[in-house]
Coordinates of C-alpha atoms and ligand atoms in Angstrom, one line a residue:
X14 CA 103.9 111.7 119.8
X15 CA 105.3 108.7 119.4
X16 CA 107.4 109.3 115.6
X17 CA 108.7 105.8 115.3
X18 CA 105.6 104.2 115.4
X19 CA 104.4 107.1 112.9
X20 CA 107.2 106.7 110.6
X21 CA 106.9 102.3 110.6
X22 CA 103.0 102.8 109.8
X23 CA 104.1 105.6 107.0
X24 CA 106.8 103.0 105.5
X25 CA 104.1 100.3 105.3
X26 CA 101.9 102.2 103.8
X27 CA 104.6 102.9 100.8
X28 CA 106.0 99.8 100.7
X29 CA 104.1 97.1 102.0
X30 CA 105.6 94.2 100.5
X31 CA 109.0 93.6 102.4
X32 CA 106.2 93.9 105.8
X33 CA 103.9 91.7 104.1
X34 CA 106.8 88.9 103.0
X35 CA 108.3 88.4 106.9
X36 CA 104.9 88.9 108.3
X37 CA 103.6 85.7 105.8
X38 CA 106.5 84.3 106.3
X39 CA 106.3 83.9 110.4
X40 CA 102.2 83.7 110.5
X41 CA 102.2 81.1 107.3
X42 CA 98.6 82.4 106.5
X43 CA 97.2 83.0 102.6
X44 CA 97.4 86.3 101.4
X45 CA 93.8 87.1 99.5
X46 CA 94.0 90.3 97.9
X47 CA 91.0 92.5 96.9
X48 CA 90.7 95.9 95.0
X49 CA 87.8 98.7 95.9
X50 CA 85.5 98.8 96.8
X51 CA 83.1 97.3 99.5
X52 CA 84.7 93.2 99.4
X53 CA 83.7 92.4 103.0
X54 CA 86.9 92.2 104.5
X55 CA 85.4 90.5 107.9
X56 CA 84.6 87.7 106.1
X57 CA 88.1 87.0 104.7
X58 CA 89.7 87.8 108.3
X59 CA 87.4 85.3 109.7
X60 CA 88.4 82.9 107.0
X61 CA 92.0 82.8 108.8
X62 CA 93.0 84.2 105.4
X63 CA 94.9 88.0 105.4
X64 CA 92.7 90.6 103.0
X65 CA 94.9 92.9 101.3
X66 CA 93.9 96.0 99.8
X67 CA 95.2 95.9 96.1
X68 CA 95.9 100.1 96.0
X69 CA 97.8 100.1 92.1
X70 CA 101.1 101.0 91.5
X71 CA 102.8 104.1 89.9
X72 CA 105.9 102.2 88.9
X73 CA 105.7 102.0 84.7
X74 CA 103.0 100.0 83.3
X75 CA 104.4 97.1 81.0
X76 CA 102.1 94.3 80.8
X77 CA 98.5 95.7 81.8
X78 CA 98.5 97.8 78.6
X79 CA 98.5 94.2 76.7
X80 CA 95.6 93.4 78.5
X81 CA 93.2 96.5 79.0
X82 CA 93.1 99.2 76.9
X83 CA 94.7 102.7 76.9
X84 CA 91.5 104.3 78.1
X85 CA 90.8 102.2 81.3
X86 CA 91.3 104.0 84.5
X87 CA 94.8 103.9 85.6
X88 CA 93.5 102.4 88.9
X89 CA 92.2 99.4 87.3
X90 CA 95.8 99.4 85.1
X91 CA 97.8 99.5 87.8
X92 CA 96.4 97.4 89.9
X93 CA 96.8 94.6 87.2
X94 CA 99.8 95.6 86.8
X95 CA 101.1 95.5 90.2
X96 CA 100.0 91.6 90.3
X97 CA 101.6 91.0 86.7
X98 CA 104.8 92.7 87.4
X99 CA 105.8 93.6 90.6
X100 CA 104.3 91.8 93.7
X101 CA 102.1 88.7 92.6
X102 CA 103.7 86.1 93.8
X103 CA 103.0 87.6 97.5
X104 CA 98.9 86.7 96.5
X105 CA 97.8 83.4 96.9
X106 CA 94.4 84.4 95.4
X107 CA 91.9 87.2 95.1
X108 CA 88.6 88.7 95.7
X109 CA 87.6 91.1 93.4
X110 CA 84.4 93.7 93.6
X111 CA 82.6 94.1 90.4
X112 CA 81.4 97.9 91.0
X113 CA 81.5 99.5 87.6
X114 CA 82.2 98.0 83.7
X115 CA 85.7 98.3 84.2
X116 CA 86.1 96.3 87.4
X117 CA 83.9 93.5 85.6
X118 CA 86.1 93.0 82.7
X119 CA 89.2 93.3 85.1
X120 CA 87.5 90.2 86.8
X121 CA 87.2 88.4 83.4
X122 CA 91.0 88.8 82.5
X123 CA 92.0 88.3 86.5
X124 CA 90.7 85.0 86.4
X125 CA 91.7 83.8 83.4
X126 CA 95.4 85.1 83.7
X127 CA 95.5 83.7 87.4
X128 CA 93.5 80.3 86.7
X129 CA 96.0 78.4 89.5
X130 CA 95.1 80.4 92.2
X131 CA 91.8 80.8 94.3
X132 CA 89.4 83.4 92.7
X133 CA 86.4 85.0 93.8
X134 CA 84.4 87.8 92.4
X135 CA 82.0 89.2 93.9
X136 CA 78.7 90.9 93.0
X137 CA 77.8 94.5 95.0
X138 CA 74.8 95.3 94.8
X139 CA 74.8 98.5 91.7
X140 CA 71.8 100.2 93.1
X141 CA 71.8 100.2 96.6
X142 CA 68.6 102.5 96.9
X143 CA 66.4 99.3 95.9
X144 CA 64.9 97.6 99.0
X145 CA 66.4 94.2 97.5
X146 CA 70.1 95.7 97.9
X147 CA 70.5 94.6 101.8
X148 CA 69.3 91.1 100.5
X149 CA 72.0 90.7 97.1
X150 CA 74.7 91.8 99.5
X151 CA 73.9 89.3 102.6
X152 CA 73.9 86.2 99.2
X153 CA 77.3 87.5 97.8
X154 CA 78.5 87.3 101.4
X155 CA 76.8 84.0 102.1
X156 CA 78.4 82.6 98.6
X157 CA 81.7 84.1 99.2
X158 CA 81.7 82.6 102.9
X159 CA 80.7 79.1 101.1
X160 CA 83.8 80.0 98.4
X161 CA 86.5 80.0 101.0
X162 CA 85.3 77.2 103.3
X163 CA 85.4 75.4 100.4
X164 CA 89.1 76.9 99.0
X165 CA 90.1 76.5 102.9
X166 CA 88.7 73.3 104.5
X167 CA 87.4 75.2 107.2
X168 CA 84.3 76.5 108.1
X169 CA 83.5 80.1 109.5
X170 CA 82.4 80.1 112.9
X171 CA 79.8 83.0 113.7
X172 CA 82.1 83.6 117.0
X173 CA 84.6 84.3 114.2
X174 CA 82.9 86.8 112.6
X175 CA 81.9 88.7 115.2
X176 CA 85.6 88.7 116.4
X177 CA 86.4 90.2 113.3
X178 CA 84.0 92.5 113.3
X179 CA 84.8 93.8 116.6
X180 CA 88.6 94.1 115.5
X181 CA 87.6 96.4 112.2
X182 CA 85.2 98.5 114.2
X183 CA 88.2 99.0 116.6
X184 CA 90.4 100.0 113.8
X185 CA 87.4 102.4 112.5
X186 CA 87.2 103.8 115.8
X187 CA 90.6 104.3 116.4
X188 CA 91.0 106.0 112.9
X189 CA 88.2 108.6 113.5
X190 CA 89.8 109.4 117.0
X191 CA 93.0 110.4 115.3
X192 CA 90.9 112.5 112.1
X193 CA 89.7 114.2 115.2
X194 CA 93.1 115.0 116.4
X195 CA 94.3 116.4 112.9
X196 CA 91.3 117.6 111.8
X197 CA 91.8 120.3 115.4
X198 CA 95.5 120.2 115.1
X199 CA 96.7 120.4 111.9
X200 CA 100.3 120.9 112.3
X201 CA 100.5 118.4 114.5
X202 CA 99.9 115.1 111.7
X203 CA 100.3 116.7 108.0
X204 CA 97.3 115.1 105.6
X205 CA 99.8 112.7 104.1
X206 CA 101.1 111.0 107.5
X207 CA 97.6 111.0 108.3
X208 CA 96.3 109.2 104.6
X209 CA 99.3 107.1 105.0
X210 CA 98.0 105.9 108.4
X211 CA 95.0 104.8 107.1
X212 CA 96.4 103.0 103.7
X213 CA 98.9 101.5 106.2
X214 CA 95.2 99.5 108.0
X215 CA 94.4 98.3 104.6
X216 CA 97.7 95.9 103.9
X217 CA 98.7 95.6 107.7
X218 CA 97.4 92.4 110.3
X219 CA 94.7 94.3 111.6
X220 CA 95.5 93.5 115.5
X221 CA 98.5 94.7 114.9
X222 CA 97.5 98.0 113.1
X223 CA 95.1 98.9 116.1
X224 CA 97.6 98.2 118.8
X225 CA 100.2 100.7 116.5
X226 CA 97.3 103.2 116.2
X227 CA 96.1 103.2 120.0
X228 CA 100.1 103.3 121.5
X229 CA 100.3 106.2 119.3
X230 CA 97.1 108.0 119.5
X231 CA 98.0 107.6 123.6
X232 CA 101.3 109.1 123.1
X233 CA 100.0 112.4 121.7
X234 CA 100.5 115.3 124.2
X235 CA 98.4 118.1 122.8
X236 CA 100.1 120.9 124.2
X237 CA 103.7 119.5 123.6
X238 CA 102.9 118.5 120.1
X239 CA 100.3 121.3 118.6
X240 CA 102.0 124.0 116.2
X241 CA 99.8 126.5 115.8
X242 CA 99.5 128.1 112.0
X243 CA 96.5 129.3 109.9
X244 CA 95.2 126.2 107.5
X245 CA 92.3 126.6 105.1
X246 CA 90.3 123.8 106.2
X247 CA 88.9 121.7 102.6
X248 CA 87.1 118.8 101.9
X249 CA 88.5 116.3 99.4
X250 CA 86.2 114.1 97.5
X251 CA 86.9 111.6 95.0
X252 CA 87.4 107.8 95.0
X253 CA 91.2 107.6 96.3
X254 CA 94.1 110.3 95.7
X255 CA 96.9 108.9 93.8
X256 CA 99.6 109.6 93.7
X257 CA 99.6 109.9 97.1
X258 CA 102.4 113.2 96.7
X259 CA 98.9 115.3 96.4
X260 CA 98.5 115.4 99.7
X261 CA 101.8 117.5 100.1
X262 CA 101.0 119.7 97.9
X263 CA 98.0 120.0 100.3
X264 CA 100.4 120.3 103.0
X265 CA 102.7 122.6 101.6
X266 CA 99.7 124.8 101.0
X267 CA 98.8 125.1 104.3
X268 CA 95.2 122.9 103.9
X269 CA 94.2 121.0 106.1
X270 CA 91.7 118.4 105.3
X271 CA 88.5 118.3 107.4
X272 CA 86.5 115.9 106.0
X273 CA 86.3 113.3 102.8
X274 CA 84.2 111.2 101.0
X275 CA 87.2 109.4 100.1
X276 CA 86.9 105.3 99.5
X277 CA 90.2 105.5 101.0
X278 CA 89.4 107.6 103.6
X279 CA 86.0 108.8 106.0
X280 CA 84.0 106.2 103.4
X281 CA 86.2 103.6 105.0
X282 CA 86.3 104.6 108.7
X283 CA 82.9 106.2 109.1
X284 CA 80.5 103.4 109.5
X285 CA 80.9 101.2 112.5
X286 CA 79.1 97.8 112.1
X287 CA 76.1 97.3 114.5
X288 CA 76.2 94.3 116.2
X289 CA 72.6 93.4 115.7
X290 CA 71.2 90.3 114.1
X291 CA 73.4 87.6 112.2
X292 CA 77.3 88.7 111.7
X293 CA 76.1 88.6 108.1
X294 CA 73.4 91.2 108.1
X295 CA 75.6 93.3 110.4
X296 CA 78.2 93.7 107.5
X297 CA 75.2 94.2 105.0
X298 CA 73.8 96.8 107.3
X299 CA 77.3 98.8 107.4
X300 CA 77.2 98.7 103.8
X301 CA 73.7 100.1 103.1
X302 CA 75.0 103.0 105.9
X303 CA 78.0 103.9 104.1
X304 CA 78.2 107.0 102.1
X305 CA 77.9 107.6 98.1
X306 CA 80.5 106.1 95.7
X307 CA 80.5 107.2 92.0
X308 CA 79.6 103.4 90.5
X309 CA 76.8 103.2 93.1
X310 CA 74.2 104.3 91.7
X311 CA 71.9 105.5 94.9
X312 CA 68.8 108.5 95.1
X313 CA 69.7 111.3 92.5
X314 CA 71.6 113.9 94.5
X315 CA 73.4 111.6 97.4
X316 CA 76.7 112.5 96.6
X317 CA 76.0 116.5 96.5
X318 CA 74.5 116.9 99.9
X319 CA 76.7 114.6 101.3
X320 CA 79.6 117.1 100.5
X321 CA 77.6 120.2 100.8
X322 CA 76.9 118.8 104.7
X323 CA 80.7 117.7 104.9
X324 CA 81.5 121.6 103.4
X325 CA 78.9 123.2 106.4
X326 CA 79.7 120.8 109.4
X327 CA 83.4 121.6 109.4
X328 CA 83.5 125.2 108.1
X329 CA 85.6 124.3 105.3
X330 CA 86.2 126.6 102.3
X331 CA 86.3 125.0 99.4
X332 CA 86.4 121.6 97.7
X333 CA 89.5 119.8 96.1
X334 CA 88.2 116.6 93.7
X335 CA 90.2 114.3 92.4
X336 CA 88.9 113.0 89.3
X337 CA 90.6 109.8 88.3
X338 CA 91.2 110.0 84.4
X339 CA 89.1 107.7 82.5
X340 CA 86.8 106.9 85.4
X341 CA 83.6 106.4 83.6
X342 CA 81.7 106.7 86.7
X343 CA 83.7 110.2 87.7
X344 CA 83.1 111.4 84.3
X345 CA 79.4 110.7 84.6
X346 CA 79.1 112.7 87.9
X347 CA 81.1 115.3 88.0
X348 CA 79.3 117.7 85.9
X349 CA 76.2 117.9 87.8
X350 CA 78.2 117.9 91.1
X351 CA 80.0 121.0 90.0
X352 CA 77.3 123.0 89.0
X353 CA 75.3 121.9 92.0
X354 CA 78.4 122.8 94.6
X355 CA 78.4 126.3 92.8
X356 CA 75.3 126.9 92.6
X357 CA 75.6 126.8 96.4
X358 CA 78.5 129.0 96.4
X359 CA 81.0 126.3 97.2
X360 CA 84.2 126.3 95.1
X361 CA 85.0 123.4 93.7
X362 CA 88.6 122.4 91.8
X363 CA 88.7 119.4 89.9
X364 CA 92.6 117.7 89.9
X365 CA 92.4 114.9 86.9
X366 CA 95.2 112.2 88.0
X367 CA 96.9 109.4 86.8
X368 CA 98.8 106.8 89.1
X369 CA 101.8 107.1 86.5
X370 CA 101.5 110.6 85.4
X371 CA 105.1 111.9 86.1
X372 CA 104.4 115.6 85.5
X373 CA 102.6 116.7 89.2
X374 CA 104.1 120.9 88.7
X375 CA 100.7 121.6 87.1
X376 CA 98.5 119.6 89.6
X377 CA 100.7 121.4 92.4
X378 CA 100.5 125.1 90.6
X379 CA 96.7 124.9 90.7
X380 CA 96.3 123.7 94.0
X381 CA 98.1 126.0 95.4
X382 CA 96.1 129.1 93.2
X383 CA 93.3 127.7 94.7
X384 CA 94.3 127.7 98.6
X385 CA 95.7 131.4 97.9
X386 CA 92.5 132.6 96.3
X387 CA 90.0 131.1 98.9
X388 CA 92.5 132.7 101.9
X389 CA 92.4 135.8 100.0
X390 CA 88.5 135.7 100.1
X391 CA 89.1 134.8 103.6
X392 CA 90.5 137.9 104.3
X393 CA 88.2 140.4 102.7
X394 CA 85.3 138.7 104.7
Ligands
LIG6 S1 85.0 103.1 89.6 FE1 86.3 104.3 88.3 S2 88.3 104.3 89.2 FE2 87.1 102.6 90.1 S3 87.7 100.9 88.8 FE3 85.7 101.7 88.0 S4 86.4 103.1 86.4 FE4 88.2 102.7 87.7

């Protein structure tokens, strides 16, 4: 396997911004940035505009805690405060989702705070089991298309859009190819390189993401590269995993992650866009298909078989959730998620997290209790 092209997609994905500064510098196109979930990020590539995936920082908060209170999620905090503190001047405007109460009044304050750049929010559909969802999302993506022909002086060509579409379900594809890979051969990509890979796709140029990802999915020799070991194979579910250092406890606990709901992860990478009807309704399509997301409110128990399936089709042996603190929407689900995994005889551990919490020990100590008890079940089988 090719490591350097591993270890340049890793660095991105920790540090995007020196990447970010040459590569605006040489291609001279806008930066738009976006937070999650579920912006249409073919529509802003076809734009001629560069969607960025606002992620949050766990650098110390200073100015966001002026702005939103101490009991926001620490997604939504960071995220304001990477723009306020850190790395705003990189943006030349945004796109923001409005998916739960939070993420509305973050597009309240956005706006007003960054009233000389372009702004967009826009309006996903909150209950996408209604037959009007498809509809709502096809008019946010026709007003946001409208928004940035009129912010650009251009106007998005369908041939546009379907280019773009073809270059994300590329990147999609490419991604599952390589889950596959770690997902058989654990050893061979850790869960961090292989979350970092995909958090790498959401700041990089997207071409240039897929041509990384296909020279080194080609330079994998299986038989050179495989280390064979015994890895309790989990799902993780949640909305992202943050700080990102969770995944080496993972590592370091020999679990290797089969499968996710994960907005930064299989939610992401799972649904390829059908190239059927208008570009427009294609992207709405691939929305309606993709799977449960706490905010999104969708028929009653989505979310549990959707694991409980994830938990049965790759043998795995337990569930790891990472509950982001103060996440209304978490807060809301969780409870009935336990009891319904448990009920089912699937064991469930809950990590709470914080993007700045500075204390992991505990967050490592119990993830590793829980590997060791569910391989010593393993082994009284
Ligand atoms: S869905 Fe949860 S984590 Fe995401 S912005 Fe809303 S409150 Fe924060």
């Amino acid at each position: 396997m090719k490591r350097e092209i591993l270890s340049k997609l890793i660095e991105i994905s920790r540090n995007p911004y020196p990447y970010l500064k040459e590569w605006k510098k040489e291609k001279g196109k806008k930066i738009l940035g976006s937070t999650l979930a579920d912006v249409p990020e073919e529509i802003i590539y076809a734009s001629g505009a560069h969607p960025f995936l606002i992620l949050g920082t766990t650098k110390p908060l200073r100015l966001a805690t002026t702005r939103l209170p101490d009991n926001a999620c620490s997604l939504s905090r960071s995220n304001l405060e990477l723009v306020l503190t850190y790395e705003g001047e990189l943006f030349d405007g945004y796109v923001l989702p409005q998916v739960c109460d939070t993420t509305q009044h973050l597009c309240d304050i956005w706006k007003r705070k960054f009233s000389d750049r372009y702004f967009e929010n826009f309006l996903v559909p909150r209950q996408v089991n209604r037959p009007s969802a498809g509809y709502w999302y096809i008019q946010e993506s026709e007003r946001l298309i409208w928004s940035l022909e009129r912010y650009l002086g251009i106007k998005i060509k369908e041939d546009a859009l379907w280019e773009a579409i073809d270059i994300y379900n590329e990147n999609r594809r490419l991604l599952r190819s390589l889950y596959d890979i770690k997902r058989k051969h654990p050893g061979m990509l850790t869960n961090r390189e292989f979350f970092d890979i995909v958090k790498s796709g959401f700041f990089m140029d997207k071409k240039e993401h897929n041509m990384l990802l296909k020279e080194l999915i080609d330079s994998i020799d299986i038989e050179k590269d495989k280390k064979e070991d015994d890895y309790v194979p989990i799902v993780v579910a949640g909305i992202v995993v943050e700080p990102n250092e969770i995944f080496d406890f993972m590592d370091n606990g020999k679990i290797n992650v089969v499968s996710d709901d994960l907005c930064t992860g299989s939610r992401y990478i799972e649904v390829e866009t059908k190239k059927e009807g208008t570009p427009i309704e294609a992207i709405a399509d691939a929305y309606l298909k993709k799977g449960p997301f706490s905010p999104i409110h969708d028929e009653g128990n989505k979310m549990f078989y959707n694991l409980k399936n994830r938990v049965e089709k790759y043998g795995a042996k337990g569930i790891i959730y990472v509950h982001i603190k103060y996440c209304e929407s978490q807060d809301y689900d969780f409870p009935d998620l336990r009891r319904n995994l448990k009920a089912q005889g699937i064991k469930v551990l809950e990590v709470e997290t914080e993007y700045q919490t500075t204390h992991m020990g505990q967050t490592k100590t119990r993830i590793q209790a829980f590997v060791e008890a569910l391989s010593e079940e393993a082994r009284n089988e």
